[in-house]
mmCIF file of C-alpha atoms and ligand atoms in Angstrom:
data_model
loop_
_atom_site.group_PDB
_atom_site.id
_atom_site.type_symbol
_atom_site.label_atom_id
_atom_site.label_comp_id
_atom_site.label_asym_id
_atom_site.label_seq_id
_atom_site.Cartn_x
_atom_site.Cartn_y
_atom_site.Cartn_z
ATOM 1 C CA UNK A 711 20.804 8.635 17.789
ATOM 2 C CA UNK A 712 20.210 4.939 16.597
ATOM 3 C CA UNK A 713 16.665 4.408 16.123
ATOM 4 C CA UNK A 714 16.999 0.918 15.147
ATOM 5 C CA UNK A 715 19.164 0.104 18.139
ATOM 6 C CA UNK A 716 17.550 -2.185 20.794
ATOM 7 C CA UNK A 717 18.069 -0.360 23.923
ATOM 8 C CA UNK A 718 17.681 2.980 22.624
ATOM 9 C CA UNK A 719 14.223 1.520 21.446
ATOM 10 C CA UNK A 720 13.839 0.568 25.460
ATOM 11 C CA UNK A 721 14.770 3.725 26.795
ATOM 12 C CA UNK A 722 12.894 5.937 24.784
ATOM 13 C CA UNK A 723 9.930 4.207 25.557
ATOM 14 C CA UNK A 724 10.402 3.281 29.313
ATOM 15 C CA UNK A 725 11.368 7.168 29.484
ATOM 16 C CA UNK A 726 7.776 7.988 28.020
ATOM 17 C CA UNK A 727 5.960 5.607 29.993
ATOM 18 C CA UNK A 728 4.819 3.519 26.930
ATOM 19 C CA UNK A 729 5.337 -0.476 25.834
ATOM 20 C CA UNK A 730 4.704 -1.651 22.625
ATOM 21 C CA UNK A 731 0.993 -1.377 21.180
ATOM 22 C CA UNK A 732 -0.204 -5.022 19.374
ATOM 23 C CA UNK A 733 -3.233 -3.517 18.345
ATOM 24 C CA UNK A 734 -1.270 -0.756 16.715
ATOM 25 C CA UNK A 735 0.680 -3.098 14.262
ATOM 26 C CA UNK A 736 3.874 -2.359 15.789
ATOM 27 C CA UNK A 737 6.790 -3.880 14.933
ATOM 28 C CA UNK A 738 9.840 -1.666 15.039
ATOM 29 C CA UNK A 739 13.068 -1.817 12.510
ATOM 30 C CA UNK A 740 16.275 -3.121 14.558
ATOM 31 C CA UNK A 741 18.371 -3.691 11.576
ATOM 32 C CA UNK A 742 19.921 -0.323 10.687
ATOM 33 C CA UNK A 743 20.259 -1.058 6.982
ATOM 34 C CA UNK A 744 16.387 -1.081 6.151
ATOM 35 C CA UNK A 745 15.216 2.253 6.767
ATOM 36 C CA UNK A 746 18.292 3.435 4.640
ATOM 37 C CA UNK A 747 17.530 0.937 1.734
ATOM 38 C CA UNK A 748 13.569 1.820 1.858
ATOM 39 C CA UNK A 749 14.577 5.307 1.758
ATOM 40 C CA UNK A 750 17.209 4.934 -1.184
ATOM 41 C CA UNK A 751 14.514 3.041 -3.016
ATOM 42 C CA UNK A 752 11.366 5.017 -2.314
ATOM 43 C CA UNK A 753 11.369 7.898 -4.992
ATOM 44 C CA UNK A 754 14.383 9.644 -7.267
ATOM 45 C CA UNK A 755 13.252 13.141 -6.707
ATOM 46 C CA UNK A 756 14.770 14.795 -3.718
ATOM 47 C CA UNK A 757 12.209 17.676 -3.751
ATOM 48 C CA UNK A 758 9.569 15.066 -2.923
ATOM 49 C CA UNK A 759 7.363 15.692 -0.034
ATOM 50 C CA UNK A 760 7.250 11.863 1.401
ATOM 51 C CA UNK A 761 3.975 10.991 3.309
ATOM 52 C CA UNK A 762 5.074 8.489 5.972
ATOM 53 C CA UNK A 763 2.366 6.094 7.813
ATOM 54 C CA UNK A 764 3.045 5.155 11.202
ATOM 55 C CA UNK A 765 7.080 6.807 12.115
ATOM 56 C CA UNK A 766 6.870 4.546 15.185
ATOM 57 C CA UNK A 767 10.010 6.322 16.862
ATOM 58 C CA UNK A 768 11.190 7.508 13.810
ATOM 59 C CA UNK A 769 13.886 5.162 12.150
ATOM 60 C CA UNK A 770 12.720 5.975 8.636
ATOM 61 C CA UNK A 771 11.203 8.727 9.344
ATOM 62 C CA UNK A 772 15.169 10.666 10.136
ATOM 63 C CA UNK A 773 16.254 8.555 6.977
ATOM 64 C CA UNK A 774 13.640 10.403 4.671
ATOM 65 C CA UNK A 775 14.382 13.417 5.942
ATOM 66 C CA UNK A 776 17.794 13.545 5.088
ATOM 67 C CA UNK A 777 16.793 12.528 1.485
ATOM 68 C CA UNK A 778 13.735 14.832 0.998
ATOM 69 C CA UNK A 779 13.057 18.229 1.175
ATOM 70 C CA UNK A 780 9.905 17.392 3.382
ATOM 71 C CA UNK A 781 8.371 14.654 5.812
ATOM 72 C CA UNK A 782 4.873 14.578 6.871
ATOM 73 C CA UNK A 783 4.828 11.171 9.169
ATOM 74 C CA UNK A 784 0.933 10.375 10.378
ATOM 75 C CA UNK A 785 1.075 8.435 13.311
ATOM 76 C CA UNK A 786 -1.960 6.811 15.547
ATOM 77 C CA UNK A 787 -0.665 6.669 18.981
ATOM 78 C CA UNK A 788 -0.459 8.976 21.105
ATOM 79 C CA UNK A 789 2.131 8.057 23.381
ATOM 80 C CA UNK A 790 4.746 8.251 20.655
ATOM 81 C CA UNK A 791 4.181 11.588 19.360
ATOM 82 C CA UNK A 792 6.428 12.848 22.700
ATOM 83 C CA UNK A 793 9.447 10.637 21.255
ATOM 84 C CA UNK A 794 9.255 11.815 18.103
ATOM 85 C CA UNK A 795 9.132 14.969 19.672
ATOM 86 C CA UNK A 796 12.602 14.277 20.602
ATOM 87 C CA UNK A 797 14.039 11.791 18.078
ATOM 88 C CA UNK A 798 13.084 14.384 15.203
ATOM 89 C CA UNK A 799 13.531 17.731 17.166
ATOM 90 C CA UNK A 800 17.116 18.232 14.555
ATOM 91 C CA UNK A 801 15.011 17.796 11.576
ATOM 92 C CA UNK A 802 13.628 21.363 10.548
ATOM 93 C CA UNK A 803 11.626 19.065 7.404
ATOM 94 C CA UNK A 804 9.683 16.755 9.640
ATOM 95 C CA UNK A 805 6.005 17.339 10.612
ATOM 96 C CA UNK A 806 4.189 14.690 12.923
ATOM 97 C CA UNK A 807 0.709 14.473 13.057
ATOM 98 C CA UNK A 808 -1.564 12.762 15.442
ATOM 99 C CA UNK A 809 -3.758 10.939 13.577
ATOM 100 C CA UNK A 810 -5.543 7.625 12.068
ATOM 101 C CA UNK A 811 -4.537 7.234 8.761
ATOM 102 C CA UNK A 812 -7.646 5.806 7.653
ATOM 103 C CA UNK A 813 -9.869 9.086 8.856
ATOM 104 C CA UNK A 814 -7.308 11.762 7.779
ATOM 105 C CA UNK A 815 -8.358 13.940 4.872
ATOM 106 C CA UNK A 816 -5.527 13.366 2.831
ATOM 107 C CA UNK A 817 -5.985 15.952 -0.309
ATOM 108 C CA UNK A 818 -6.579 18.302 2.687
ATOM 109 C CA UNK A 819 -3.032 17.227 4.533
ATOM 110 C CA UNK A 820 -1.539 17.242 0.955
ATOM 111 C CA UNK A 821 -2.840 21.084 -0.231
ATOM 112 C CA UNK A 822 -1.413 22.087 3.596
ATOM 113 C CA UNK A 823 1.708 20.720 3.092
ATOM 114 C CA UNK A 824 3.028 20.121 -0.092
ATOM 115 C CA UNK A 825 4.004 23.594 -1.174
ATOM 116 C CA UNK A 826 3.517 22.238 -5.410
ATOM 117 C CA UNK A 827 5.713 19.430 -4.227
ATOM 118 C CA UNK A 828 5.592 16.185 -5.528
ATOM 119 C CA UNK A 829 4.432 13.507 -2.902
ATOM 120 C CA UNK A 830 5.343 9.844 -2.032
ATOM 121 C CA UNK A 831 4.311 7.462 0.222
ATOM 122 C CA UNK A 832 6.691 6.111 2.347
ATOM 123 C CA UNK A 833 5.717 3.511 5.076
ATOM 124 C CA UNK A 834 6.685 0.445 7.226
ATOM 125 C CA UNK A 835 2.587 -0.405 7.790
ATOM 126 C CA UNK A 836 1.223 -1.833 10.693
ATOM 127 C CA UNK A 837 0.241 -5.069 9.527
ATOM 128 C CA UNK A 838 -3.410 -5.333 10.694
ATOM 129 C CA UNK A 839 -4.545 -2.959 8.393
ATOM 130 C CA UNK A 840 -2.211 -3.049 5.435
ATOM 131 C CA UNK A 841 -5.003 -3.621 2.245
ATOM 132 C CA UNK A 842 -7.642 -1.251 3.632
ATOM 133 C CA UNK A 843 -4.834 1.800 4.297
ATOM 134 C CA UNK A 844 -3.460 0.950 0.591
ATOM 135 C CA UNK A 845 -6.875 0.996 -1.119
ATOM 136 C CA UNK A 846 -7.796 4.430 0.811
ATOM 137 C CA UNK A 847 -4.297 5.609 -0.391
ATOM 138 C CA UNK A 848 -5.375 4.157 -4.277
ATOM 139 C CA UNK A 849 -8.719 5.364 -4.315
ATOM 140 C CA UNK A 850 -8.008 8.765 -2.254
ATOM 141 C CA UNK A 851 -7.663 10.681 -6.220
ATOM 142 C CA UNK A 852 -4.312 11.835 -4.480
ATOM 143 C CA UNK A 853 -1.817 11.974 -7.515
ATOM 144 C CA UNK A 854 1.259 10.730 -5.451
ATOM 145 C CA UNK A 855 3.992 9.690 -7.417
ATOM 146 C CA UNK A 856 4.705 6.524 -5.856
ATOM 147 C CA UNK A 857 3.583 4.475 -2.614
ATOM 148 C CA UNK A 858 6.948 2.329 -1.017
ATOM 149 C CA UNK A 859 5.302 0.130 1.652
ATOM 150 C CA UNK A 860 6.797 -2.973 3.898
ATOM 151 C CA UNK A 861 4.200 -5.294 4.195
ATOM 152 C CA UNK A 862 3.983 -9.201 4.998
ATOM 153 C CA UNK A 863 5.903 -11.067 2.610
ATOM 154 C CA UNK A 864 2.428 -13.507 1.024
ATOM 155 C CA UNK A 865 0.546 -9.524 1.062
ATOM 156 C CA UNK A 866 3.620 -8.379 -1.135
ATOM 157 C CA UNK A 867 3.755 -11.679 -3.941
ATOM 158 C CA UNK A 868 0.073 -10.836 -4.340
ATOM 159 C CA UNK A 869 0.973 -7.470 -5.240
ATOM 160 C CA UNK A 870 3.115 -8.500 -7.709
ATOM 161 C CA UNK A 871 1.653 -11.552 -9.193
ATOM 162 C CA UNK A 872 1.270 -12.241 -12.543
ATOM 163 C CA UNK A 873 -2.026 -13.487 -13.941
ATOM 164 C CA UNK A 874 -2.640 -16.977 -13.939
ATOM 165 C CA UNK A 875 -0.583 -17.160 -10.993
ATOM 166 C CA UNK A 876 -1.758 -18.549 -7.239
ATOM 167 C CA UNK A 877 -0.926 -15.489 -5.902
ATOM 168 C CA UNK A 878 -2.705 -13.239 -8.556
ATOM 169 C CA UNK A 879 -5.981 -12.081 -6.894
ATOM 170 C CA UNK A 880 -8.755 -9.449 -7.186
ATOM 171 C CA UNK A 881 -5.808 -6.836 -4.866
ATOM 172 C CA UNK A 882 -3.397 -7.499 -7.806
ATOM 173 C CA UNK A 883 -6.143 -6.854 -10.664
ATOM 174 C CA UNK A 884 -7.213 -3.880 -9.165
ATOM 175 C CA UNK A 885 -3.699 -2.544 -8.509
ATOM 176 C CA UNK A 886 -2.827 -2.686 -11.743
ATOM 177 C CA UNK A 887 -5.288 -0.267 -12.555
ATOM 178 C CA UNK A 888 -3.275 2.198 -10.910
ATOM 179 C CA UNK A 889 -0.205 1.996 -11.202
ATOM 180 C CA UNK A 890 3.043 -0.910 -11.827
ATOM 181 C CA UNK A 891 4.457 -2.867 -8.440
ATOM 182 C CA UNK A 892 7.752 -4.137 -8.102
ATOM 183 C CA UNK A 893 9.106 -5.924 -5.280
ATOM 184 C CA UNK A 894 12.500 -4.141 -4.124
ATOM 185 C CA UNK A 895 13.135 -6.522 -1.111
ATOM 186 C CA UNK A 896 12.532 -9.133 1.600
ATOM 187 C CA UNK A 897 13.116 -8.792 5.228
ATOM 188 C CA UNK A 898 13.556 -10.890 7.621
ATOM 189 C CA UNK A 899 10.637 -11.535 10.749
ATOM 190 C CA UNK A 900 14.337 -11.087 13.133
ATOM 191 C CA UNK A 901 14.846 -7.661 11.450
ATOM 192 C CA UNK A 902 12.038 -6.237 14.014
ATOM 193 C CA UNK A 903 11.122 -6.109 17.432
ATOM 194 C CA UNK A 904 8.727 -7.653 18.743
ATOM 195 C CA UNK A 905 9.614 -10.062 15.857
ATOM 196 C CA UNK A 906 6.441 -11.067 13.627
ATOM 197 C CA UNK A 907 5.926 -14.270 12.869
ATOM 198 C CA UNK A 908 6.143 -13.588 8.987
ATOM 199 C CA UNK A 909 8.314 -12.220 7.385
ATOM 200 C CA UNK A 910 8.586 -8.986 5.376
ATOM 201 C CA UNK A 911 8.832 -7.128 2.108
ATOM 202 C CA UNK A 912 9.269 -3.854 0.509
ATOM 203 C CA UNK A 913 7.261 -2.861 -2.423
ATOM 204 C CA UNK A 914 7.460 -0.004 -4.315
ATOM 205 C CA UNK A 915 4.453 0.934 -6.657
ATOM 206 C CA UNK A 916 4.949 3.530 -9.314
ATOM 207 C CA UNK A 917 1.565 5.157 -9.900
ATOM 208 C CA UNK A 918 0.397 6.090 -13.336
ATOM 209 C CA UNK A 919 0.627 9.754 -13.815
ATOM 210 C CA UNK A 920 -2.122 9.904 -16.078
ATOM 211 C CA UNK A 921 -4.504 7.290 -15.854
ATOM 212 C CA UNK A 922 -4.096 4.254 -18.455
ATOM 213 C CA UNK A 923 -7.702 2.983 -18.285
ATOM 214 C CA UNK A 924 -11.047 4.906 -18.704
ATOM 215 C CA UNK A 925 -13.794 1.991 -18.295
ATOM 216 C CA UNK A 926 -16.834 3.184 -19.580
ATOM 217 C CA UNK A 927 -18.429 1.827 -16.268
ATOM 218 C CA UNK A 928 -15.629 2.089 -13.319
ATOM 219 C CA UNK A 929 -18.007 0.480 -11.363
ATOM 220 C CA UNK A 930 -18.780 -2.553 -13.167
ATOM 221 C CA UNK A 931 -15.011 -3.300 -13.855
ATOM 222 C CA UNK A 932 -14.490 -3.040 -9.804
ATOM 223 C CA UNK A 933 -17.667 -5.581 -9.237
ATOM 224 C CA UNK A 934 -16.948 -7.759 -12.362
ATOM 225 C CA UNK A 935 -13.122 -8.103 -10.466
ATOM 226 C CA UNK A 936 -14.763 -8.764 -7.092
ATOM 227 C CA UNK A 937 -17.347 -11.111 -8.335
ATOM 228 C CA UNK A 938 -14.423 -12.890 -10.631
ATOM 229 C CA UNK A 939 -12.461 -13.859 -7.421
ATOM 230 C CA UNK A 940 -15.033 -14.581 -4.861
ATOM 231 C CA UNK A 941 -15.726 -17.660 -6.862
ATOM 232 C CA UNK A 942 -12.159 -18.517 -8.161
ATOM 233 C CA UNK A 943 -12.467 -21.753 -8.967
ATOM 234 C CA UNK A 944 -15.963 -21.221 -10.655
ATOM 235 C CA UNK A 945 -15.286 -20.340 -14.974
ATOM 236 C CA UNK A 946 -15.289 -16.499 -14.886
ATOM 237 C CA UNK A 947 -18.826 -17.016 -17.285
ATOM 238 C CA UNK A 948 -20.076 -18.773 -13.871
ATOM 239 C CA UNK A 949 -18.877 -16.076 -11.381
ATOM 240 C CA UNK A 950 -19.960 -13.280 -12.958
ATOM 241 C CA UNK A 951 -23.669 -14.728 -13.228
ATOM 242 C CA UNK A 952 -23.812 -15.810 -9.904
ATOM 243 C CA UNK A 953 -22.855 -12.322 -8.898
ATOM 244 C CA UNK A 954 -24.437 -9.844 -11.556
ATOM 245 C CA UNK A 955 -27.641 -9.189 -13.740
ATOM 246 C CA UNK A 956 -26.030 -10.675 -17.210
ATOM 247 C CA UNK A 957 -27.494 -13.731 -19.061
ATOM 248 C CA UNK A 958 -24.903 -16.224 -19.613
ATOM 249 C CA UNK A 959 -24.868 -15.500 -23.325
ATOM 250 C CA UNK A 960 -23.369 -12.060 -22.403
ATOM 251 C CA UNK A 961 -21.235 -12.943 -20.476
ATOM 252 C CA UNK A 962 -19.458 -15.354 -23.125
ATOM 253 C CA UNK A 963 -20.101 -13.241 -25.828
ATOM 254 C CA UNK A 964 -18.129 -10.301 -23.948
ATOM 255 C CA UNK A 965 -15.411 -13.141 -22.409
ATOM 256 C CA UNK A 966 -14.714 -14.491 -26.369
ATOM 257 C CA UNK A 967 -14.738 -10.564 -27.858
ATOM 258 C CA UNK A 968 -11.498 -9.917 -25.622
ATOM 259 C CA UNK A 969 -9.723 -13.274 -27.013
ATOM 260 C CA UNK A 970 -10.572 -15.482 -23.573
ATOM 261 C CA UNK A 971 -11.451 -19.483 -23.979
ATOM 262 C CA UNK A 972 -15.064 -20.085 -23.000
ATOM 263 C CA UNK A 973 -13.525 -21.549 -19.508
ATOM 264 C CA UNK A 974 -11.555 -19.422 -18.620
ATOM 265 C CA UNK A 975 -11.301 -18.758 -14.941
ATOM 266 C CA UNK A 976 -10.988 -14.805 -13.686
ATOM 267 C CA UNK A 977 -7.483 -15.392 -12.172
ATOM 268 C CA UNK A 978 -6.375 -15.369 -15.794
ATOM 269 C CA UNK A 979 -7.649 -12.364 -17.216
ATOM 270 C CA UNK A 980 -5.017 -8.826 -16.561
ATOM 271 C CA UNK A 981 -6.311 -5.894 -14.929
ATOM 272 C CA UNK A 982 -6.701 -4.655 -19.241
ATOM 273 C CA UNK A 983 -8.830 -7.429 -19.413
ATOM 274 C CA UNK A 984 -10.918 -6.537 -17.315
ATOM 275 C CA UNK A 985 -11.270 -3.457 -18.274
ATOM 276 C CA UNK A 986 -12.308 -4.635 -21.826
ATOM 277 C CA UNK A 987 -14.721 -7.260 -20.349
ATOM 278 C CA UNK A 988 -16.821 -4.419 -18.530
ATOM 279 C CA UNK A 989 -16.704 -2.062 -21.670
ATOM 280 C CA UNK A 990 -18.085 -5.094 -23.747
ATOM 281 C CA UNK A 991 -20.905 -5.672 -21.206
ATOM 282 C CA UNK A 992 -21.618 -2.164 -20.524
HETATM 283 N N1 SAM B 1440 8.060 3.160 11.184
HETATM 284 C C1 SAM B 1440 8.381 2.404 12.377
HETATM 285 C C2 SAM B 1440 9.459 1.382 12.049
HETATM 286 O O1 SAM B 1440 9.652 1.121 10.853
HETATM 287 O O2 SAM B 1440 10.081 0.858 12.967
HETATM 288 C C3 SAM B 1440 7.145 1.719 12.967
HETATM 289 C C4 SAM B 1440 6.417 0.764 12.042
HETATM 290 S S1 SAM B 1440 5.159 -0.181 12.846
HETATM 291 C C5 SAM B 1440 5.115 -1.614 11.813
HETATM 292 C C6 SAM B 1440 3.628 0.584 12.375
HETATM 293 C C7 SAM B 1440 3.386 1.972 12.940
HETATM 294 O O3 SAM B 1440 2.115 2.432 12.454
HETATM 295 C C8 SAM B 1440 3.289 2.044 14.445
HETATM 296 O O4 SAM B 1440 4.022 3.158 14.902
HETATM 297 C C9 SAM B 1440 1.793 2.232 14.729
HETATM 298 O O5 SAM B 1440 1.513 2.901 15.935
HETATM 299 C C10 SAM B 1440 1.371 3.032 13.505
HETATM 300 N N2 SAM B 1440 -0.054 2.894 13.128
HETATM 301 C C11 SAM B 1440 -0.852 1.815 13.276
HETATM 302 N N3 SAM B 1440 -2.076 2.054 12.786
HETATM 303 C C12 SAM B 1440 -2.054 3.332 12.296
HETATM 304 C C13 SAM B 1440 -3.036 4.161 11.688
HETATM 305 N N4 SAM B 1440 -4.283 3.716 11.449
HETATM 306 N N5 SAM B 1440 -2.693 5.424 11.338
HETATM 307 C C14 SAM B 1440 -1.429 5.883 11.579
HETATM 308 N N6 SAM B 1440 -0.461 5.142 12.165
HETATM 309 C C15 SAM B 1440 -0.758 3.875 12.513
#
């Protein structure tokens, strides 16, 4: 069966009674081609279990499965979960589960399901919610291997800004301590229906297996990021004392120890930076 094909889209759902849910992010793939390329391009190891977010009707969900030896796709609605019923009943290596992806217990999900395996992150996200479900996914302590996401196009460049960049934010800083981000490719807003009025990209980050930073304080690098971008166009010396209890002698003491200009502004410092910074002042 076509997932990606427009009437078979329609007559799925008109068969289960459902239309499409807005507050549910959902866009569904019409062009073919992109759940095969995310799927290519999501991990090299076929004895991955992939942890899809939100199969939808399950384009990329039958496209993973083919690939790896197991699917487990988490989806929110209801009224889907009798589709995929259907549209995955010839895939023996599929699991669905009803469920928010933002409550679900994922270390729990992963010890039921992974069997040792190593697990990826597969996903076309729902839009709405893109940032919070990736920082749950950072921050879960999960080791997966990699997270592959399509998200809006602007949400992707941040990803994989550079510092010193427009685009380079306190997302991109804190992203960095994780893992490496590479945009794989764009879609276009036509590639989905209901079309979005943005369009799309798939990025693929490839997550430190061990981690490459141990802060002293983990929690003052995360608020000396935070406090570094809510002022942005404040000098970083400037943010951080608006924000934190440091004198402003510190603060420039700690931003000239790690080789930064008096001036400098937070957007230029690498997520190493500021990992440096917050060992200096801690
Ligand atoms: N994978 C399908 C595709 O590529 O055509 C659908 C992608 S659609 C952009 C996002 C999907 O995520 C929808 O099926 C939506 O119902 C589901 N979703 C939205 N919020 C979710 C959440 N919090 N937890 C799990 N699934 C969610």
């Amino acid at each position: 069966m076509d997932l990606c094909n427009l009437s078979v889209i329609r007559d799925l759902m008109s068969d289960a009674g459902i239309t499409f849910r807005k507050e549910f992010g959902q866009n569904f793939l019409t062009n073919r081609m992109i759940p095969e390329d995310i799927a290519d391009n999501c991990t090299d190891n076929a004895e991955s279990m992939i942890l899809e977010i939100g199969p939808g009707i399950g384009c990329l969900t039958q496209e993973l499965a083919l690939r790896f030896k197991k699917v487990v796709a988490v989806e929110i609605d209801k009224g889907l979960i009798p589709i995929l019923g259907r549209t995955m009943s010839e895939y023996d290596n599929v699991t669905v589960i009803n469920d928010d992806i933002m409550k679900v217990d994922l270390q729990a999900l992963i010890d039921e399901y992974s069997d040792g395996m190593p697990v990826a992150v597969c996903a076309n996200l729902p839009y709405y919610i893109t940032t919070p479900i990736l920082m749950r996914l950072l921050e879960s302590g999960v080791r997966f291997t990699s997270i592959t996401i399509m998200i809006q196009n602007e949400v992707a460049a941040r990803l994989v800004a550079k510092p010193g960049s427009s685009d380079y934010g306190a997302i991109t800083a804190v992203l960095g301590y994780y893992g490496v981000a590479k945009k794989i490719f764009k879609v276009s807003a036509g590639c989905f229906v209901p079309a979005p009025k943005v369009d799309s990209a798939v990025v693929r980050i490839d997550l430190y297996k061990e981690p490459k930073y141990s802060p002293k304080n983990e929690k003052l690098f995360r608020d000396l990021i935070r406090a570094a971008f809510e002022m942005r166009r404040k000098t970083l010396q400037n943010a951080i004392c608006a924000k934190l209890p440091y004198s402003k002698e510190q603060v420039l003491e700690a931003i000239r120890a790690i080789g930064h200009t008096d001036t400098v502004r937070g957007e230029r410092l690498s997520t190493e930076d500021f990992v440096k910074l917050a060992d200096e002042l801690s």
